[in-house]
Structures are given as structure tokens and as C-alpha cells.
Short mmCIF file of C-alpha atoms in Angstrom, two decimals:
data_model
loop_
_atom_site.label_atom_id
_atom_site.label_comp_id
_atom_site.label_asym_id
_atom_site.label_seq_id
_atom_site.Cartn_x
_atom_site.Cartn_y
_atom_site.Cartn_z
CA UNK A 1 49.62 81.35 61.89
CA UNK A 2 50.00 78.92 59.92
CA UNK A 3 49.67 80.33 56.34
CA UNK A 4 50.30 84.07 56.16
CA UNK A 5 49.13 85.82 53.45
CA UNK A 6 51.91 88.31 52.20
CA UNK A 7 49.67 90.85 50.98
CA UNK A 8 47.87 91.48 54.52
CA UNK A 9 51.06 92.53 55.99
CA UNK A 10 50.44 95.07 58.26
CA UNK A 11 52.38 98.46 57.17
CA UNK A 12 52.86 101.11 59.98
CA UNK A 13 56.28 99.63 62.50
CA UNK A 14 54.72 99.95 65.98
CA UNK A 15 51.42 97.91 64.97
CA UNK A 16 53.28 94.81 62.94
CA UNK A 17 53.65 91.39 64.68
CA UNK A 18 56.62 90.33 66.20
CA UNK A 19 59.28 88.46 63.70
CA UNK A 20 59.36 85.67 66.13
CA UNK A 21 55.50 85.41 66.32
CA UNK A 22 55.52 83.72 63.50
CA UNK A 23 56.17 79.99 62.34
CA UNK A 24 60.09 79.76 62.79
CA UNK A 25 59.73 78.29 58.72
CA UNK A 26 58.02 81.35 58.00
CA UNK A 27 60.17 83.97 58.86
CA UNK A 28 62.55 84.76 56.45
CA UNK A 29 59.50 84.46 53.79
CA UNK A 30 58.22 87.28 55.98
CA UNK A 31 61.51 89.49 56.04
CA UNK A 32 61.43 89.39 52.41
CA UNK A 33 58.37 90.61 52.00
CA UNK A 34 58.76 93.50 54.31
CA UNK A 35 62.46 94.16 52.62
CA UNK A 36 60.43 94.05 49.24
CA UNK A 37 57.95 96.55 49.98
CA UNK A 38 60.72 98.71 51.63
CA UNK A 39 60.79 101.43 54.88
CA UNK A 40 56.72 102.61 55.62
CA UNK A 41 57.35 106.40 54.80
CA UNK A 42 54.42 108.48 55.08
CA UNK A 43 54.87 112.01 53.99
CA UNK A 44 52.46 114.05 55.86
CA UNK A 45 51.47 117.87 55.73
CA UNK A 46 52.43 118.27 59.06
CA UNK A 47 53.92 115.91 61.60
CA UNK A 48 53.04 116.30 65.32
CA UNK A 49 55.38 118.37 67.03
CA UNK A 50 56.80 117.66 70.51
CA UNK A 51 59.47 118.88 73.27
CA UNK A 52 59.52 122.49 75.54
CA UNK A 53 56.45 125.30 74.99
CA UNK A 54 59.99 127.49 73.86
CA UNK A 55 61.19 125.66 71.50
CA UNK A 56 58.97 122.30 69.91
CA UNK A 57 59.81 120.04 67.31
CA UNK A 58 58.61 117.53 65.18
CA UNK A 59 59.71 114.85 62.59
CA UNK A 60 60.95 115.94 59.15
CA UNK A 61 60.22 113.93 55.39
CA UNK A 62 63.56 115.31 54.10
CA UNK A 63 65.39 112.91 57.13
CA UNK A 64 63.64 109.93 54.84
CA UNK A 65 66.15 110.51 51.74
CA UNK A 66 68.94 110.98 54.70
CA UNK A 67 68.28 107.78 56.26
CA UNK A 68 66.77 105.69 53.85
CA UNK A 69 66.13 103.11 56.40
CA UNK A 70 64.31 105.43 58.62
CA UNK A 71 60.60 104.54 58.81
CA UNK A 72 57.69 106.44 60.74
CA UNK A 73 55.12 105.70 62.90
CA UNK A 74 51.97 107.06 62.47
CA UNK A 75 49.75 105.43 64.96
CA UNK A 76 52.33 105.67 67.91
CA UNK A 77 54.37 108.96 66.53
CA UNK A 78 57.95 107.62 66.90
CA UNK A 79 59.94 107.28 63.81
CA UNK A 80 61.80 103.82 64.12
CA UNK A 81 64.56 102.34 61.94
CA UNK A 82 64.08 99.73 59.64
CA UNK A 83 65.79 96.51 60.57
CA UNK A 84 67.58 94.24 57.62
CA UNK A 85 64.62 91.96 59.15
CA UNK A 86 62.20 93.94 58.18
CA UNK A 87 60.83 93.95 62.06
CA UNK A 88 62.86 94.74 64.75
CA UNK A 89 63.08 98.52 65.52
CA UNK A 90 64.65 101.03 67.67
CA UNK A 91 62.78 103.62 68.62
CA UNK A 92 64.31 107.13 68.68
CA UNK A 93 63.22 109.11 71.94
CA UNK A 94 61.88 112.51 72.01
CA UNK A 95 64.71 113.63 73.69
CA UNK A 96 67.34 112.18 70.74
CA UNK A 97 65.13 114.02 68.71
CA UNK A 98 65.10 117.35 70.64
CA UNK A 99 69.04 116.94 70.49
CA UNK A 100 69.18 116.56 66.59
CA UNK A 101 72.44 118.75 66.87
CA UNK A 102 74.14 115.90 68.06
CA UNK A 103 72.29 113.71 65.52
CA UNK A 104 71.28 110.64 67.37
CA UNK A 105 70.79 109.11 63.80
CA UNK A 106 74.42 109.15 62.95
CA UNK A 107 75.31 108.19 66.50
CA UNK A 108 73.07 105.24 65.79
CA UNK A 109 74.59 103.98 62.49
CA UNK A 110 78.31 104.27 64.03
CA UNK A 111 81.62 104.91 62.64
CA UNK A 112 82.53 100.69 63.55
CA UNK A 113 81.68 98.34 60.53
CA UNK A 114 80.48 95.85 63.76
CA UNK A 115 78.42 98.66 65.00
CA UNK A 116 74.73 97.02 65.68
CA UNK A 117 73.09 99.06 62.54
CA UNK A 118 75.89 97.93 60.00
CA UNK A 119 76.01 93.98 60.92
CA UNK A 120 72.25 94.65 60.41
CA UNK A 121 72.73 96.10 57.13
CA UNK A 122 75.19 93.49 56.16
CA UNK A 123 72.51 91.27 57.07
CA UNK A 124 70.11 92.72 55.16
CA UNK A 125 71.83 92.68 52.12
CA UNK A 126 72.26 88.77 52.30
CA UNK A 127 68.91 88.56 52.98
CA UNK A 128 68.34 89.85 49.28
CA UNK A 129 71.31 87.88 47.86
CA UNK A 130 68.94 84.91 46.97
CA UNK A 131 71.73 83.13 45.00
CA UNK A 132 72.84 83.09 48.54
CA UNK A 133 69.84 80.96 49.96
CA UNK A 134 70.69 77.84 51.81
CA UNK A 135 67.89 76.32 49.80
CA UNK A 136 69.42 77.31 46.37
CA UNK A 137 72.70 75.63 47.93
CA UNK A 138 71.25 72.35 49.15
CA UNK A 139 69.78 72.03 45.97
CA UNK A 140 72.73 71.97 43.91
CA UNK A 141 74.55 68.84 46.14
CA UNK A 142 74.50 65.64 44.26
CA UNK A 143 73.81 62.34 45.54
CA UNK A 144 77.30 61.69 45.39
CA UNK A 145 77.65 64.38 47.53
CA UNK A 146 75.24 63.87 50.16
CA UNK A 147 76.90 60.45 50.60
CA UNK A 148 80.08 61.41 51.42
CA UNK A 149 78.62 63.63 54.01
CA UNK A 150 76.82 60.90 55.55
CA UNK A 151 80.02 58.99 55.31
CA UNK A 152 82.06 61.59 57.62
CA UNK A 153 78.82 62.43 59.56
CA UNK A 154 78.91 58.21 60.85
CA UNK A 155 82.57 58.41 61.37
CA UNK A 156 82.11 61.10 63.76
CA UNK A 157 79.55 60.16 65.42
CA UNK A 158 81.48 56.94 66.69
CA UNK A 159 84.29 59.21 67.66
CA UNK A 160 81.83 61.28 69.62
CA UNK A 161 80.35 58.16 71.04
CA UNK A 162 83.49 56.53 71.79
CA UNK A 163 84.62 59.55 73.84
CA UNK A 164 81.41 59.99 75.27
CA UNK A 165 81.14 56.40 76.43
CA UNK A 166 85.23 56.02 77.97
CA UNK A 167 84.53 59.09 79.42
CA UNK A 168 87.68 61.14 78.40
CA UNK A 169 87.96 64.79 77.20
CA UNK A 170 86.92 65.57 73.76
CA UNK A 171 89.56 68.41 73.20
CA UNK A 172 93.41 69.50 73.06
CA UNK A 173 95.11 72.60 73.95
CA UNK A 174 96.19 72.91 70.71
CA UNK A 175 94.01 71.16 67.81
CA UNK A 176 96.23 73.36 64.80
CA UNK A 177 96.96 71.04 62.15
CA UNK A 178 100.72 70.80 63.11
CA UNK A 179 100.10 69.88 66.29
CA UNK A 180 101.42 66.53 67.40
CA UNK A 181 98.25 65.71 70.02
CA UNK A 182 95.21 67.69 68.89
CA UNK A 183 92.74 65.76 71.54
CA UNK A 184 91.13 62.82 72.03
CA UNK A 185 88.50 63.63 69.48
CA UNK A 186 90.76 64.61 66.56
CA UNK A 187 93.20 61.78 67.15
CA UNK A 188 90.60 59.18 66.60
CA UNK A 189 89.09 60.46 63.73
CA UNK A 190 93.19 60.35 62.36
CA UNK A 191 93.09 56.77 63.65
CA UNK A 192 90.16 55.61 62.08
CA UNK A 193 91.41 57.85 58.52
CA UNK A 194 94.90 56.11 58.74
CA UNK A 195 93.64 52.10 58.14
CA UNK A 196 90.88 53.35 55.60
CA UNK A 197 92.19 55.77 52.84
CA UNK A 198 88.92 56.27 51.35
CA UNK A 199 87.45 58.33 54.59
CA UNK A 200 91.25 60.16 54.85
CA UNK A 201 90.29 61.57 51.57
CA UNK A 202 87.17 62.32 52.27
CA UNK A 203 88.60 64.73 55.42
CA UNK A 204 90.75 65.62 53.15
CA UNK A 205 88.29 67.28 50.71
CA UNK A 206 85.64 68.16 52.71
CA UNK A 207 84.56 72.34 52.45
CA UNK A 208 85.13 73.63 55.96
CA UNK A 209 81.41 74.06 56.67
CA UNK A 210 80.97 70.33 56.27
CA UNK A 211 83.97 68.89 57.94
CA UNK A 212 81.44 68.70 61.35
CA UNK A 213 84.67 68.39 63.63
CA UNK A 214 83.92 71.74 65.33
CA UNK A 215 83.14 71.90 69.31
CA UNK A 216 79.51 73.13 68.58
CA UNK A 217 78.92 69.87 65.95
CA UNK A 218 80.35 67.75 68.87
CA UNK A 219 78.42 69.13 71.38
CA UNK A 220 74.79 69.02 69.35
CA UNK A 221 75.70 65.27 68.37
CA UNK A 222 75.96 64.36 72.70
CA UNK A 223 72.83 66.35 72.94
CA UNK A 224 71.37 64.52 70.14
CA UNK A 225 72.60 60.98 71.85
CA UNK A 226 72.14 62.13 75.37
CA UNK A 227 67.88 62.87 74.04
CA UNK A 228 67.71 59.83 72.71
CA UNK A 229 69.22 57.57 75.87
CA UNK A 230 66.65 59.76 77.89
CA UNK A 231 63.74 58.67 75.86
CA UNK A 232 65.20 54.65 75.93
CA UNK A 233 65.11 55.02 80.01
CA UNK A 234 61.19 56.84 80.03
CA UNK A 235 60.43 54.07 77.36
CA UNK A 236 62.01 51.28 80.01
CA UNK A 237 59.94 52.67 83.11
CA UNK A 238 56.87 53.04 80.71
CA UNK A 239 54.62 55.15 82.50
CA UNK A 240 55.07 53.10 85.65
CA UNK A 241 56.30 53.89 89.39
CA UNK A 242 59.97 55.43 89.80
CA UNK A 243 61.66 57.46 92.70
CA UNK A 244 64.04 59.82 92.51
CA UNK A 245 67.60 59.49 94.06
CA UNK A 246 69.50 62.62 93.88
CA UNK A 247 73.14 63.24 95.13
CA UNK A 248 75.23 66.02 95.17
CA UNK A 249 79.01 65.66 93.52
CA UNK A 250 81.21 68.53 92.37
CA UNK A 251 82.94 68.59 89.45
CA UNK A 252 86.46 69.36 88.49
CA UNK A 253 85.79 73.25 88.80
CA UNK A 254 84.29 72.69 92.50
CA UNK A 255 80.83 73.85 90.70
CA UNK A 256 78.21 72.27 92.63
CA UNK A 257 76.15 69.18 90.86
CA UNK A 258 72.90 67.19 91.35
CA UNK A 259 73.20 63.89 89.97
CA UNK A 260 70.01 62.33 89.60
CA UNK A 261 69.33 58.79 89.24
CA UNK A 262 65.84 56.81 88.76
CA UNK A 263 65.02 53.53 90.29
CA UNK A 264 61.93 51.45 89.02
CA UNK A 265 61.01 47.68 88.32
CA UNK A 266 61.27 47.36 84.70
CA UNK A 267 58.49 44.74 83.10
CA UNK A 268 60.73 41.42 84.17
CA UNK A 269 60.12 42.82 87.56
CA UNK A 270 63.85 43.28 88.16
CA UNK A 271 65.05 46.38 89.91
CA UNK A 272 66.63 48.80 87.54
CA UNK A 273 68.88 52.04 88.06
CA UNK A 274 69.44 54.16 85.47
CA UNK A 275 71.62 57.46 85.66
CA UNK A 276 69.60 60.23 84.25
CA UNK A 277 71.28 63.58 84.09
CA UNK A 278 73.60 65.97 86.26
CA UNK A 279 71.94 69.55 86.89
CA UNK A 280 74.62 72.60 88.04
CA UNK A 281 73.00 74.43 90.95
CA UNK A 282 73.47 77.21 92.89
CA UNK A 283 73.85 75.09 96.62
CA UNK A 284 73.07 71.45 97.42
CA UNK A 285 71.33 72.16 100.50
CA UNK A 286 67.95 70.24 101.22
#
């Protein structure tokens, strides 16, 4: 699905596609749209009614200006609740239903502002913030700007490489600002800032977001570098023979590891090992 048109979108909740069906570049587009048009809220003559021979019920219109949120079903005859996606559902049971006394829609929405529906509705209305759009906010950096983020982004990737490479811990036990060791990481990026004063003030001034000193930026750069050794090695071998020489070692937590290591003859015809990976597994039996 490559180009969606917005106008086909289909209306009733339990026969829509899947949010994540769709091109991962697409899906916000399609939120939108569904936000747009708002909850599908037929109003019916009669809905079908459900629950004991004694006593049946059935879906009311008047819970619509309640819960605006609420949608119905038509095809499937469960009323679901509009996501700030403009997707995902949950569907109230019969039984919820039957048991309106206890009003499994207020239940849902929860007195907690981290309660599932309100981070969804908080979600929903940044969705519709478009001032708020990471597009609109790229597009206002300068080039002046985008170079000093390249600027801190090479920095620390040699700090992330250096660690990487002398094989030493990445972080402190306490990384505050006050601190007097904050890690291996964080002390040679203050290295490297203290003999040039132009990157110290670029630290200095960067907005939090863009600083990328957290754990998770540290962690995607070795990924990034780790990828890209991996491809360097199946580039070496170049679709010829290897075997496979796996070990088992346990790391500092006593979790086991299988350390895997290829062996080929590289196009020289010299013998070549080259450390591939280390996989956590459950046992290291044969």
C-alpha cells in the first residue's frame, strides 16, 4: 500500500485496516485523517439488543454525546472507543455492557491522568497540534544549525568508539553534573571539550534533545557501528566457504553466552578469524 487514497478510508472500527498495516511513513498521514473525520457514530432506529431473555439490552445514541470518543460498530455490533490514533480499539463486552451500573465506560477512562485512555488522549491532542510536527521543526533549523549538530554528533561518536574499542564501561554511578567521575563516556567527551573551546560551547548550548549523550543515543550509535563491522566481515568472506566456531563464556552476571567466531580464507588465501557476535542463551549444552 503504497499510496493510500484518504478518501477510501474505510468507516465502520471492526472492518478498518490495522494502523501498522500500513507504510510506517504513512501512518500518521492516516491517523489524521481518521482524527479529521472524527468517531463513526451511526444513529440507528433501533440497535440490536443483547444479554438474559429477563432483562436485554442494547446500545444507546445518547452514550455518543457522553463519550464523545465512543464509536459503534455496525457490522460486528460492539461499540469500540476511538483511539487518539484513529485505529486501535477496545472493545466493550456484552457483559460491561449488561453491568452499565457500574459504568465500564468511566472505569475505562480512569480517575489517573496516566490511565491508558488519557495518555491516549494526550496523544491525540498532539497529534492535531501540527505546529507541533517534527517536520514543521526540522524545517525551521538553519544550516548553521545542522552543523553544529554534526559537529557534536562526530565528537561522540569517537567517544563511543573509543570506549567501544578499549573495551571499558560506558557509564558512572552517578553522571549528575556535579559529580566528580560521571563515566568513562562523559569524561572523554569533557576531555576532548577542555583542549577545544569551540566544541565546550557547543555542549554547552546544545537543547537537551540534541545533546545525544543519553544511554539510548550510545547504544543505537554501537548498533549502528557493530552493523556496519558485520557487513565489512560478510563483504571479506564474499560469498565464499566459512565455518562456524562457537564457544560458550559467561559474562560478569554468570548469564550464559555463545561467542561465535567465523573462519574463512579471505582472497590472498590467508586464513582469517573474525569475531562475529555474542548471543545470551538459555544453556550452552550441545
Amino acid at each position: 500500500m503504497n499510496d493510500v487514497d484518504l478518501n477510501t478510508l474505510e468507516r465502520d472500527p471492526s472492518l478498518r485496516i490495522q494502523i501498522y498495516d500500513y507504510p510506517i511513513n504513512q501512518r500518521d498521514t492516516i491517523r489524521q485523517a481518521y482524527m479529521n473525520r472524527g468517531p463513526f457514530q451511526p444513529t440507528l432506529s433501533a440497535y440490536p439488543k443483547s444479554g438474559p431473555e429477563y432483562h436485554k439490552r442494547s446500545f444507546q445514541c445518547s452514550w455518543f454525546k457522553q463519550f464523545p470518543w465512543l464509536e459503534y460498530s455496525q457490522s460486528s455490533d460492539v461499540n469500540g472507543i476511538l483511539r487518539p490514533t484513529g485505529i486501535y480499539y477496545r472493545w466493550i463486552s456484552k457483559l460491561e455492557e449488561s453491568r452499565w451500573e457500574k459504568c465500564a465506560f468511566l472505569q475505562h477512562i480512569g480517575t489517573e491522568c496516566t490511565s491508558f485512555h488519557n495518555v491516549a488522549q494526550k496523544s491525540y491532542d498532539d497529534l492535531l497540534n501540527e505546529t507541533q510536527d517534527i517536520r514543521n521543526t526540522i524545517e525551521k533549523f538553519t544550516d548553521e544549525d545542522r552543523k553544529k549538530n554534526i559537529l557534536r554528533l562526530k565528537d561522540i561518536i569517537y567517544a563511543v568508539r573509543w570506549c567501544a574499542f578499549q573495551a571499558i564501561t560506558f557509564r558512572g554511578h552517578n553522571e549528575r553534573p556535579d559529580s566528580i567521575n560521571k563515566g568513562n563516556f562523559l569524561e572523554m567527551l569533557e576531555a576532548i571539550c577542555y583542549f577545544n573551546n569551540e566544541m565546550k560551547e557547543l555542549f554547552r548550548t546544545a537543547p537537551k534533545h540534541a545533546s545525544y549523550t543519553s544511554p539510548t543515543i550510545q547504544n543505537e550509535i554501537l548498533n549502528l557501528i557493530s552493523n556496519r563491522v558485520k557487513r565489512m566481515i560478510c563483504d571479506e568472506i564474499d560469498g565464499g566457504k566459512f565455518c562456524l566456531l562457537v564457544d560458550e563464556a559467561r559474562d560478569e552476571s554468570n548469564r550464559e553466552q555463545m561467542s561465535i567466531v567465523l573462519r574463512f580464507v579471505n582472497k590472498d588465501g590467508l586464513i582469517m578469524e573474525r569475531f562475529f557476535g555474542l548471543d545470551h542463551v538459555p544453556d550452552a549444552t550441545s
